[in-house]
mmCIF file of C-alpha atoms in Angstrom:
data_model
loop_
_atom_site.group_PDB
_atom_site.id
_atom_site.type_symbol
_atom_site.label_atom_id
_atom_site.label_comp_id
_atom_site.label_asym_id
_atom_site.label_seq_id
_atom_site.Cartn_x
_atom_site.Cartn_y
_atom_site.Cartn_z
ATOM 1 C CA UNK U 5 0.000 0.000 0.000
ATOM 2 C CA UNK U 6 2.762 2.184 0.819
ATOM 3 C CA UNK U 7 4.587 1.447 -2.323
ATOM 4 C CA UNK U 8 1.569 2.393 -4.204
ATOM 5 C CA UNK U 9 1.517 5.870 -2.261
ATOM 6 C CA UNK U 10 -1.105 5.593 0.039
ATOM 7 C CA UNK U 11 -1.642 7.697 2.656
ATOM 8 C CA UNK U 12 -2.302 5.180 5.775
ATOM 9 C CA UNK U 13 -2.202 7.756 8.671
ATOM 10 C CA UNK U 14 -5.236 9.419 6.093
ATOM 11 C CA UNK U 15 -7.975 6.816 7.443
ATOM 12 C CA UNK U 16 -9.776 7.495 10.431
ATOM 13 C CA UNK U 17 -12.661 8.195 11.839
ATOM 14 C CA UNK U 18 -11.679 11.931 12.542
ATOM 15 C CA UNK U 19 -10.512 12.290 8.565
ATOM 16 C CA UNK U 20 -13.474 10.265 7.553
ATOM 17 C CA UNK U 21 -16.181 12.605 9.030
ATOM 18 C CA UNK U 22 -14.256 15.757 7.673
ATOM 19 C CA UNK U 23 -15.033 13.542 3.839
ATOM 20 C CA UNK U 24 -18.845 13.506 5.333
ATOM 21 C CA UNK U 25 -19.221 17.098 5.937
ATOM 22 C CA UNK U 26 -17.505 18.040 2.471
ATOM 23 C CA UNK U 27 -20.286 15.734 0.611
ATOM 24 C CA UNK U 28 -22.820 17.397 2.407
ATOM 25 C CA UNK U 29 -21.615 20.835 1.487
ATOM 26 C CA UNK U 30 -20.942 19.445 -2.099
ATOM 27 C CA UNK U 31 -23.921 18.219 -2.524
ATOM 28 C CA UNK U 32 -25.904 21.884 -1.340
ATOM 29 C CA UNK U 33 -27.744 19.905 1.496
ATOM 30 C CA UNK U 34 -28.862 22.182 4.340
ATOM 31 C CA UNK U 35 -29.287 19.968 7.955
ATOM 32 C CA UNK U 36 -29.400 16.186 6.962
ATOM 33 C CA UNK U 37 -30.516 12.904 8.388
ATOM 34 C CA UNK U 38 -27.797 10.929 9.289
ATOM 35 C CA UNK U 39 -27.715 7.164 9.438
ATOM 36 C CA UNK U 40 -24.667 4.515 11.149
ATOM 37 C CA UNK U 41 -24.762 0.997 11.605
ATOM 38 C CA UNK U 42 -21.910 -0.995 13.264
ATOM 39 C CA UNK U 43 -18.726 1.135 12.450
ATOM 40 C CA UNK U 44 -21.076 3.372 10.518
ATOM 41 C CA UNK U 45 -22.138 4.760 14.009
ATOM 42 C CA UNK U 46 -18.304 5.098 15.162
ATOM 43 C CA UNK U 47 -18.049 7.449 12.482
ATOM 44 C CA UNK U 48 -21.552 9.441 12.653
ATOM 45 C CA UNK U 49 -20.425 9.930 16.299
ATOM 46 C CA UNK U 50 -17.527 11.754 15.212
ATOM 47 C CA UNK U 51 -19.651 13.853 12.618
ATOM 48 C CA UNK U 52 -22.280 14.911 15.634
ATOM 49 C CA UNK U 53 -18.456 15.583 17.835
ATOM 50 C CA UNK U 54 -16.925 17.742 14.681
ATOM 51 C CA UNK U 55 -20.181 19.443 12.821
ATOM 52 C CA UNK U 56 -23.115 19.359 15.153
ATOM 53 C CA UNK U 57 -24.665 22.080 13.006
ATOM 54 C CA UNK U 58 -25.174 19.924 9.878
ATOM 55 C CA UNK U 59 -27.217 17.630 11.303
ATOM 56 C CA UNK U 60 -31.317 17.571 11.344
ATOM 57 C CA UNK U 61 -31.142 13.968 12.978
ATOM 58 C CA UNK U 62 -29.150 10.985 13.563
ATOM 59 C CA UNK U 63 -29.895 7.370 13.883
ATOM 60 C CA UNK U 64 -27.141 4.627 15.309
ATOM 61 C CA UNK U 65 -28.006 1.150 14.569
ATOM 62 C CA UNK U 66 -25.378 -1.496 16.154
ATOM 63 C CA UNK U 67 -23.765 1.245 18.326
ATOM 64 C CA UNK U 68 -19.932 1.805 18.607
ATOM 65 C CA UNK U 69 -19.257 3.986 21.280
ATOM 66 C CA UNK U 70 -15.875 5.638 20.752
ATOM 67 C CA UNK U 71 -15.011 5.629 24.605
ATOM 68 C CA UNK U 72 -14.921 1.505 24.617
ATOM 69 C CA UNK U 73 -12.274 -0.541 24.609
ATOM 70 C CA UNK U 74 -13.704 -2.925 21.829
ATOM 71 C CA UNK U 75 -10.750 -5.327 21.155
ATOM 72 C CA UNK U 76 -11.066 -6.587 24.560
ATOM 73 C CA UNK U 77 -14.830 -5.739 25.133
ATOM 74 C CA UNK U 78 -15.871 -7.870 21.911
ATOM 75 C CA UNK U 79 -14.564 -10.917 23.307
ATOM 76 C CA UNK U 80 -16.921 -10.556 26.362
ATOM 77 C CA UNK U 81 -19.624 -9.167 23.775
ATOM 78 C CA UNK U 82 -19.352 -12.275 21.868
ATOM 79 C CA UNK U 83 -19.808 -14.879 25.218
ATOM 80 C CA UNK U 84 -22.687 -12.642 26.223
ATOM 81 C CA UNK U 85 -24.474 -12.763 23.609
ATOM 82 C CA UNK U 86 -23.868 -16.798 23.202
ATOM 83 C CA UNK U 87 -24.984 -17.461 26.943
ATOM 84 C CA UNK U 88 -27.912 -14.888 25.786
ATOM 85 C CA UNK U 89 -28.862 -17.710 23.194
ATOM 86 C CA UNK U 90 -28.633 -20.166 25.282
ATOM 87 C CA UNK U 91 -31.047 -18.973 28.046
ATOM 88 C CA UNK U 92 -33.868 -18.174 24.930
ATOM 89 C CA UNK U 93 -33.865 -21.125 23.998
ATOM 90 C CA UNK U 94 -34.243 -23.023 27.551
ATOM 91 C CA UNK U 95 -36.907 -19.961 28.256
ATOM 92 C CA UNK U 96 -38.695 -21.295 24.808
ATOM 93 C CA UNK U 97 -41.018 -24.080 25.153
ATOM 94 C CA UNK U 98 -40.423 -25.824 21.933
ATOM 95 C CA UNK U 99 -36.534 -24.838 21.640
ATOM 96 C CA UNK U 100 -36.480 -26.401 25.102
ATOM 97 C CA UNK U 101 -37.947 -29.386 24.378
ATOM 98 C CA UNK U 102 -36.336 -29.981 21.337
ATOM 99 C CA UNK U 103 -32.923 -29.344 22.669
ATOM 100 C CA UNK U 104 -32.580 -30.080 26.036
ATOM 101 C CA UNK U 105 -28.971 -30.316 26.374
ATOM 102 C CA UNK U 106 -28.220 -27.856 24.058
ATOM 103 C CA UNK U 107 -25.453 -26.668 26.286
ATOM 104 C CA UNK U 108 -23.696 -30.085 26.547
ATOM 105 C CA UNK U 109 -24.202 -30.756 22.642
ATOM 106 C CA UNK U 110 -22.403 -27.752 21.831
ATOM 107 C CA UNK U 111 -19.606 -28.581 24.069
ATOM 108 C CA UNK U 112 -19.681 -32.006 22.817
ATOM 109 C CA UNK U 113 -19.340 -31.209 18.975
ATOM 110 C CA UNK U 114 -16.902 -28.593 19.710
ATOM 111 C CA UNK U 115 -14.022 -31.444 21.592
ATOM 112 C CA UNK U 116 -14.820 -33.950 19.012
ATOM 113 C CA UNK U 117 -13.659 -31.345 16.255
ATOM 114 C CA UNK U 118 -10.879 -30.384 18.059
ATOM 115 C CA UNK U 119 -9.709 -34.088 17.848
ATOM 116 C CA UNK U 120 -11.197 -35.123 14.447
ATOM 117 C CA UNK U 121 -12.132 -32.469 12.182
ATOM 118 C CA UNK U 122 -15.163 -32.868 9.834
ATOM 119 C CA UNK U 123 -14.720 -32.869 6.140
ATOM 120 C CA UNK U 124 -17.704 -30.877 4.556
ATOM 121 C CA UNK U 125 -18.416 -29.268 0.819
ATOM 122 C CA UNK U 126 -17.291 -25.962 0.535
ATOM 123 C CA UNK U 127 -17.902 -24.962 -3.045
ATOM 124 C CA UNK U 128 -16.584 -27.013 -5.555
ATOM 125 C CA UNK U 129 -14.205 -28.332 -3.075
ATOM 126 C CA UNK U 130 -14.276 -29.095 0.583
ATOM 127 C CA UNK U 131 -12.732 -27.776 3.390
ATOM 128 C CA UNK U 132 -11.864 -29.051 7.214
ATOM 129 C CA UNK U 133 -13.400 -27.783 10.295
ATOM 130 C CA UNK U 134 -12.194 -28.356 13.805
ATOM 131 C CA UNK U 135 -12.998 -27.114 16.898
ATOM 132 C CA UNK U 136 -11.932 -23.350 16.638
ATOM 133 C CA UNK U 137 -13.757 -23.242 12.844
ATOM 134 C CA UNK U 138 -17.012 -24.872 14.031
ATOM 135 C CA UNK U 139 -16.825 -21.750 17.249
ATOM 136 C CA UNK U 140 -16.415 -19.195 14.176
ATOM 137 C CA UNK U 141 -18.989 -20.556 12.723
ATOM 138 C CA UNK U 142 -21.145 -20.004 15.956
ATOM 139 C CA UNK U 143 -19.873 -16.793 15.977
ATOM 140 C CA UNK U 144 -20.879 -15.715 12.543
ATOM 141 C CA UNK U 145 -24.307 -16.979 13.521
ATOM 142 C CA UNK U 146 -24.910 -14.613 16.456
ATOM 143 C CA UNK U 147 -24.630 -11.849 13.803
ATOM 144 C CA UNK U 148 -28.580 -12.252 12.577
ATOM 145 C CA UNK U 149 -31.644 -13.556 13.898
ATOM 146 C CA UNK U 150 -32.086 -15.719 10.971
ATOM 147 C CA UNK U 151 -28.728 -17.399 11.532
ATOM 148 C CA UNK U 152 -29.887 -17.645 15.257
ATOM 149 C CA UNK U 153 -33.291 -19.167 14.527
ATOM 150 C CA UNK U 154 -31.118 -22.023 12.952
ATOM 151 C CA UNK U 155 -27.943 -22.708 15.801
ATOM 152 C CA UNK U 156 -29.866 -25.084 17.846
ATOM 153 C CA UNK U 157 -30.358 -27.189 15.330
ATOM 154 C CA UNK U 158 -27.235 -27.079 13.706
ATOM 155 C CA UNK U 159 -25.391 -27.581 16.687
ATOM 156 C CA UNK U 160 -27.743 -30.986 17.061
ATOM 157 C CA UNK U 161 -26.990 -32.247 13.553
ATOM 158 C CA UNK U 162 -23.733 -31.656 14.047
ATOM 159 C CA UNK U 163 -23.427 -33.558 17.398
ATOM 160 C CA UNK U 164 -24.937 -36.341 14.819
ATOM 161 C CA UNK U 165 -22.013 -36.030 12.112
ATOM 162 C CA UNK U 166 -25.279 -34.518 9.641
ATOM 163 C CA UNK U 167 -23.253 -32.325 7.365
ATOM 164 C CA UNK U 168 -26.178 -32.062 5.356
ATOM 165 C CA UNK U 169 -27.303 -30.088 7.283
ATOM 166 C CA UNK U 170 -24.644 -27.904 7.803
ATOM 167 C CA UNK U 171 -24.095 -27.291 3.775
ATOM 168 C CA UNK U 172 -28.131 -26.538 4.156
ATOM 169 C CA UNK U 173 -27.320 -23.961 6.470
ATOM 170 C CA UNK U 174 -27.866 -19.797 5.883
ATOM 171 C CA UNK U 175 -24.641 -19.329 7.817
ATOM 172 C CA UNK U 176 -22.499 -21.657 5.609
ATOM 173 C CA UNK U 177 -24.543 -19.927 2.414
ATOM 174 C CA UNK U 178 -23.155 -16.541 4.522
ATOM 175 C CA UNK U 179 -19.259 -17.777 4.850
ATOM 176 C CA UNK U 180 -19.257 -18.785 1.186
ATOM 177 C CA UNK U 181 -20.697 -15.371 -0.081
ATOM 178 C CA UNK U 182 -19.254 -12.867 2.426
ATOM 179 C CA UNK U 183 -15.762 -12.204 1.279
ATOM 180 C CA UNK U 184 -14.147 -9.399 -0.669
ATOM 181 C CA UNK U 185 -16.875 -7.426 1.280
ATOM 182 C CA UNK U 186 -14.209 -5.080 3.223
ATOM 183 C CA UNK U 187 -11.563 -3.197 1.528
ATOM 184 C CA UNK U 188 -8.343 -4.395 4.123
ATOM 185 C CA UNK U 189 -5.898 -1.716 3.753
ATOM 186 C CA UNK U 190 -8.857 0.685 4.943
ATOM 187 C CA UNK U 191 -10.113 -1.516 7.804
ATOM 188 C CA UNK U 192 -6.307 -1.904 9.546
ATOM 189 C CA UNK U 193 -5.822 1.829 9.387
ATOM 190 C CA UNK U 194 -9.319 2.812 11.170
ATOM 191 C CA UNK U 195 -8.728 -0.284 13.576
ATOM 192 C CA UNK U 196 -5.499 0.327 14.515
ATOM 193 C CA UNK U 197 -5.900 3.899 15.284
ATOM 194 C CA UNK U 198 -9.232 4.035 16.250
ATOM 195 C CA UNK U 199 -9.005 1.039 18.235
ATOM 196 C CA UNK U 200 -5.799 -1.050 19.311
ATOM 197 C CA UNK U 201 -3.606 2.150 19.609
ATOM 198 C CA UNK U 202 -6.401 2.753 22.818
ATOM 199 C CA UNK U 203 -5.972 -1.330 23.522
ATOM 200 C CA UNK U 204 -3.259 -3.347 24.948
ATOM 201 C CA UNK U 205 -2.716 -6.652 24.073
ATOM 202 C CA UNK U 206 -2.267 -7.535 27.854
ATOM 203 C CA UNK U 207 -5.633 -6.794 28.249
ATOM 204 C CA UNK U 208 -6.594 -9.038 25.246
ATOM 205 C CA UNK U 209 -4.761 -11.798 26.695
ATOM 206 C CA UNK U 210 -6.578 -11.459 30.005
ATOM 207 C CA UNK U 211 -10.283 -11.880 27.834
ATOM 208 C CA UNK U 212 -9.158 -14.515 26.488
ATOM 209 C CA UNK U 213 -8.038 -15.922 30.004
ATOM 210 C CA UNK U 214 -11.602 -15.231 30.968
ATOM 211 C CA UNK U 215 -13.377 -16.674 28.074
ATOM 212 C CA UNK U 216 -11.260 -19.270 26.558
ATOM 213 C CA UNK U 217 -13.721 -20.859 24.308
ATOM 214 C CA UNK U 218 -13.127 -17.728 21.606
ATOM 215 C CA UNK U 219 -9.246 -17.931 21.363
ATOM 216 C CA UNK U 220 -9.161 -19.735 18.361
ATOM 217 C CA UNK U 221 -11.563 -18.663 16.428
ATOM 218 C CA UNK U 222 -11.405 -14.806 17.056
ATOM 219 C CA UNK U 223 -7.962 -14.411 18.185
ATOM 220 C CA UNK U 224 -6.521 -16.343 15.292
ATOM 221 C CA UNK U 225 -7.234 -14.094 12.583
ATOM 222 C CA UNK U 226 -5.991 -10.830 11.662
ATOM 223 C CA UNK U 227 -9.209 -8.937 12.919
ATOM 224 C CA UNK U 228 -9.856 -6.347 15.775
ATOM 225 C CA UNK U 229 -9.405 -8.838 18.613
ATOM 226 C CA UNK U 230 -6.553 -10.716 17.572
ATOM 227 C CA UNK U 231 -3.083 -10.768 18.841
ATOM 228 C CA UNK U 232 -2.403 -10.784 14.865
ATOM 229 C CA UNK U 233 -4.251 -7.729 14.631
ATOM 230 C CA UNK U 234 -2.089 -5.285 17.233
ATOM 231 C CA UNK U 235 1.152 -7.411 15.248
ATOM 232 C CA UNK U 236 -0.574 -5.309 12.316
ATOM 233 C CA UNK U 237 -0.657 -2.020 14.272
ATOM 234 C CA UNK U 238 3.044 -2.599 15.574
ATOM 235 C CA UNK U 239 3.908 -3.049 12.142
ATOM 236 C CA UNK U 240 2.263 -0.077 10.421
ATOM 237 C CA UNK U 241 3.288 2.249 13.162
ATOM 238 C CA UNK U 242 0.216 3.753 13.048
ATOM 239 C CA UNK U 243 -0.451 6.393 16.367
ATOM 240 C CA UNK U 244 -3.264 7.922 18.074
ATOM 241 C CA UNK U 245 -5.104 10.280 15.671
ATOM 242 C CA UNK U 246 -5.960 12.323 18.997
ATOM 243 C CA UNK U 247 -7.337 12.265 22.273
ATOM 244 C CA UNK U 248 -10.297 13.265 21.858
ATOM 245 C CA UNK U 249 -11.656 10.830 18.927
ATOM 246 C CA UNK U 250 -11.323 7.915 21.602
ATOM 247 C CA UNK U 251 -13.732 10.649 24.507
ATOM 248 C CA UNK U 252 -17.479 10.222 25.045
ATOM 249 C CA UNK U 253 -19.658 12.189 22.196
ATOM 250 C CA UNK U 254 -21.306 15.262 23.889
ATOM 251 C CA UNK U 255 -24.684 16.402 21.206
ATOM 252 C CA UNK U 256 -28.116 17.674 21.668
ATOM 253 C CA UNK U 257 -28.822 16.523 17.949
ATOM 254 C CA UNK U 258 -31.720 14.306 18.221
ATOM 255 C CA UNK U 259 -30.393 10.979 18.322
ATOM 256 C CA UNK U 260 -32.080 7.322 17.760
ATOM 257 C CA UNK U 261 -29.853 4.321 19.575
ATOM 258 C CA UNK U 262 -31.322 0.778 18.114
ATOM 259 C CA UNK U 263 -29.766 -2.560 19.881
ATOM 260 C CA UNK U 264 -30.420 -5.975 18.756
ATOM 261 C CA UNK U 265 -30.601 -8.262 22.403
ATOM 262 C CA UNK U 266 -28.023 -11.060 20.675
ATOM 263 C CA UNK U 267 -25.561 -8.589 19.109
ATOM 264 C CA UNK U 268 -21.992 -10.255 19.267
ATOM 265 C CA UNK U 269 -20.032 -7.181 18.409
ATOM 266 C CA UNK U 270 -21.670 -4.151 19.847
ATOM 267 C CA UNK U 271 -24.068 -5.399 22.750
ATOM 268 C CA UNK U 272 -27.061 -3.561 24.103
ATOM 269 C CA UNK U 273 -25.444 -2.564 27.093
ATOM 270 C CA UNK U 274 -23.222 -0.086 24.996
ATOM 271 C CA UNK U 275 -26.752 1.500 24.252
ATOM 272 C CA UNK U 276 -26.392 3.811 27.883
ATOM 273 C CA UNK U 277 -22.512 4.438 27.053
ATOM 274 C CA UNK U 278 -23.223 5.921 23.522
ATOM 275 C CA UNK U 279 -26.162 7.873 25.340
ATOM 276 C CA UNK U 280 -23.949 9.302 28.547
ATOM 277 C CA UNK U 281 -23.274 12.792 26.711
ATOM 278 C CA UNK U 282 -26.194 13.051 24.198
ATOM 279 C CA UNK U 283 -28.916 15.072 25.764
ATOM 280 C CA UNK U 284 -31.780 14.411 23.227
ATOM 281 C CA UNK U 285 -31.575 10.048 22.358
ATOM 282 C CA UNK U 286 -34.033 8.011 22.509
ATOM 283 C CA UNK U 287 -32.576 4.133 22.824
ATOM 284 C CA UNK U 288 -34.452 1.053 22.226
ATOM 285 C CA UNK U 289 -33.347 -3.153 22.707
ATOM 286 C CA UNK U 290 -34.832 -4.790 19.845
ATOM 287 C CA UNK U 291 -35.655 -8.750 21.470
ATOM 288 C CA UNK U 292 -34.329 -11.430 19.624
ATOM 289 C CA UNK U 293 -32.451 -9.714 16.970
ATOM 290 C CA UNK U 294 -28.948 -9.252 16.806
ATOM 291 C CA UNK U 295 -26.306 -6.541 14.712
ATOM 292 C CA UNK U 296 -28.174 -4.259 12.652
ATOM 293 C CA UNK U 297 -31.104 -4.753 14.117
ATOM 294 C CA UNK U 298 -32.499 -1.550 12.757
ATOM 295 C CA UNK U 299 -32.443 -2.520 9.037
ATOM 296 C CA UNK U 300 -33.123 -5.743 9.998
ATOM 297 C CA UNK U 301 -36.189 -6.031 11.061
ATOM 298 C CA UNK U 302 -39.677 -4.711 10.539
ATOM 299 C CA UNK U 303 -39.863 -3.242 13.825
ATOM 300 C CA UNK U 304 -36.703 -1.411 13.538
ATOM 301 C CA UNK U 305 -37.569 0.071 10.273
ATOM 302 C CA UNK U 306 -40.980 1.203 11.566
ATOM 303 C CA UNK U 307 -39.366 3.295 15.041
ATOM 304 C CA UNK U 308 -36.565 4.888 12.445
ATOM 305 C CA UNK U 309 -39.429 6.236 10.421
ATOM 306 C CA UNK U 310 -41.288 7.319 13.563
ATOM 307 C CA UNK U 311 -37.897 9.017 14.588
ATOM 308 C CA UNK U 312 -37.533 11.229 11.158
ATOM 309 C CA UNK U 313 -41.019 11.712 11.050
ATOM 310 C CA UNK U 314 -40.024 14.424 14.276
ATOM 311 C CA UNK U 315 -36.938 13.846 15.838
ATOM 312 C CA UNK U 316 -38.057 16.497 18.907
ATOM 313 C CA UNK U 317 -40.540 13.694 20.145
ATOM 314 C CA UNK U 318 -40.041 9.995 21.391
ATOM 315 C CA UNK U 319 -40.660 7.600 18.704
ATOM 316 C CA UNK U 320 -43.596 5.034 18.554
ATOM 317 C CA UNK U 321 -42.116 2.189 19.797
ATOM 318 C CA UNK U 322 -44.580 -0.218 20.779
ATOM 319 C CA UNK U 323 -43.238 -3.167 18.503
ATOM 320 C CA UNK U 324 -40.231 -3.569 20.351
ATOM 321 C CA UNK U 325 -42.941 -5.112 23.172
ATOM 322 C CA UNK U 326 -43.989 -7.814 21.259
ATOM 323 C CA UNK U 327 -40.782 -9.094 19.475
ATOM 324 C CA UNK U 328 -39.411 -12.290 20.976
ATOM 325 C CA UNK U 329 -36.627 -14.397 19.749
ATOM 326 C CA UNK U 330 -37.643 -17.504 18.347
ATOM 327 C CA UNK U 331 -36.137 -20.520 17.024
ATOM 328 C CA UNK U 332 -36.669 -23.316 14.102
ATOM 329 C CA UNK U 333 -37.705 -26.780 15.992
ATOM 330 C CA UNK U 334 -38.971 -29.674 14.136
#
């Protein structure tokens, strides 16, 4: 990237909301809506920190408070929201009784893999997974409620040796058609200064300590909370952009916070960090969804469009007391 003169100290969030602002002004907008999900609402934070005045409204969907120490918070994000599974399903009738043990089965399935990995179609080809790749796999599941509806009963036919099942699955159609998707020279630069350069690997290693079941499968990879990934920020040299980009976000722009109760990455209980400085939010836990919550469901899209509607009164939200999570049983 270097070699090919780019810029890397040039991407972050503080840089990044500057580009926002001179789009707006490009474009002639007056006030505007603005709308972040996941890292999306990392950087509309920083546009409500840098130019309050442009904004009409802002929603945050998935919600990245600057202030948290994510590489070592996601690890205990990602537990949570598995244990959160977990209990739904024992507190649902028919989840219950079709999966008792569904505890013990996924403990089961993942110590057989780590001895004997399974052999499984992957493509036109097929590809190994042990232990650590069947907990990514869990992982990548917590990310929607669709994905979620299915884990019970993949972890079952797994416990089973069914395979079928698994190559029937929307979370193996999701790891076969999810690459490419991020641009990597881009994500290191806003990670490692907007995240790991606040971080410390000791304190990685102590999550990890604490929740052991995730080592492999998110501390193996090059991502935000991997030892790989602060090798990465060693190695780029990247610093601090400043200060204040890692501080709370102090607004009285009229703000929307959306949660999904399962989110692995940015759990509901970030919902009353985000909100600590913002004097006019209005923040909602969407039951039994998970990231993106917001776009992802029916009731999300209905309190956003309450929101814009008139962002200087508190949105109908009466969905958000009937949604449940729920699961597929036989």
């Amino acid at each position: 990237l270097r070699a090919a003169g780019v810029d890397l100290s040039a991407y972050n969030a503080t840089e990044s909301a500057a580009d926002v602002e001179d789009i707006r002004r490009a474009l002639g907008y007056g006030k505007i809506n603005l709308f972040g999900s996941s890292y999306g609402t990392r950087l509309a934070l920083e546009v409500m920190r840098r130019f309050p005045g442009a904004l009409r409204a802002v929603v945050l969907d998935a919600v990245l408070p600057p202030q948290v120490d994510r590489p070592v918070e996601t690890v205990r994000a990602v537990e949570e929201a598995f244990l959160g599974v977990l209990a739904a399903c024992r507190a649902d009738a028919r989840c219950q009784a079709a999966y008792p043990d569904l505890e013990q089965a996924h403990a089961e399935v993942y110590d057989r893999l780590s001895r004997q990995p399974l052999t499984v179609p992957y493509g036109r080809s097929t590809v190994q997974i042990d232990g650590d790749g069947f907990q990514s796999l869990v992982f990548l599941s917590l990310y929607s409620s669709l994905t979620i509806a299915e884990l019970p009963s993949l972890v079952h036919a797994l416990r089973e040796g069914q395979t079928v099942a698994l190559a029937r699955s929307t979370v193996w159609w999701l790891l076969q058609n999810i690459s490419g998707v991020i641009t990597v020279g881009a994500f290191f630069a806003h990670e490692c200064r907007g995240e790991m350069a606040y971080s410390s690997l000791e304190g990685l290693r102590a999550a990890y300590a604490e929740f052991p079941r995730w080592r492999g499968s998110l501390g193996r990879g090059p991502g935000v909370s991997s030892e790989r990934g602060f090798a990465v920020w060693r190695a780029w040299g990247l610093t601090q952009p400043s200060g204040e980009e890692n501080s709370p976000v102090k607004s009285d722009v009229p703000t929307l916070l959306l949660a999904g109760q399962f989110d692995p990455v940015t759990p509901p209980r970030w919902l009353e960090l985000a909100a600590e400085g913002l004097s006019n939010a209005y923040a909602f836990e969407l039951l039994g969804q998970s990231h993106g919550a917001g776009l992802g469901s029916e009731c999300g899209h209905s309190v956003i469009r309450a929101f814009l509607s008139d962002p200087s009164a508190r949105p109908d939200a009466a969905c958000t007391e009937q949604l449940r999570p729920w699961f597929k049983v036989p």
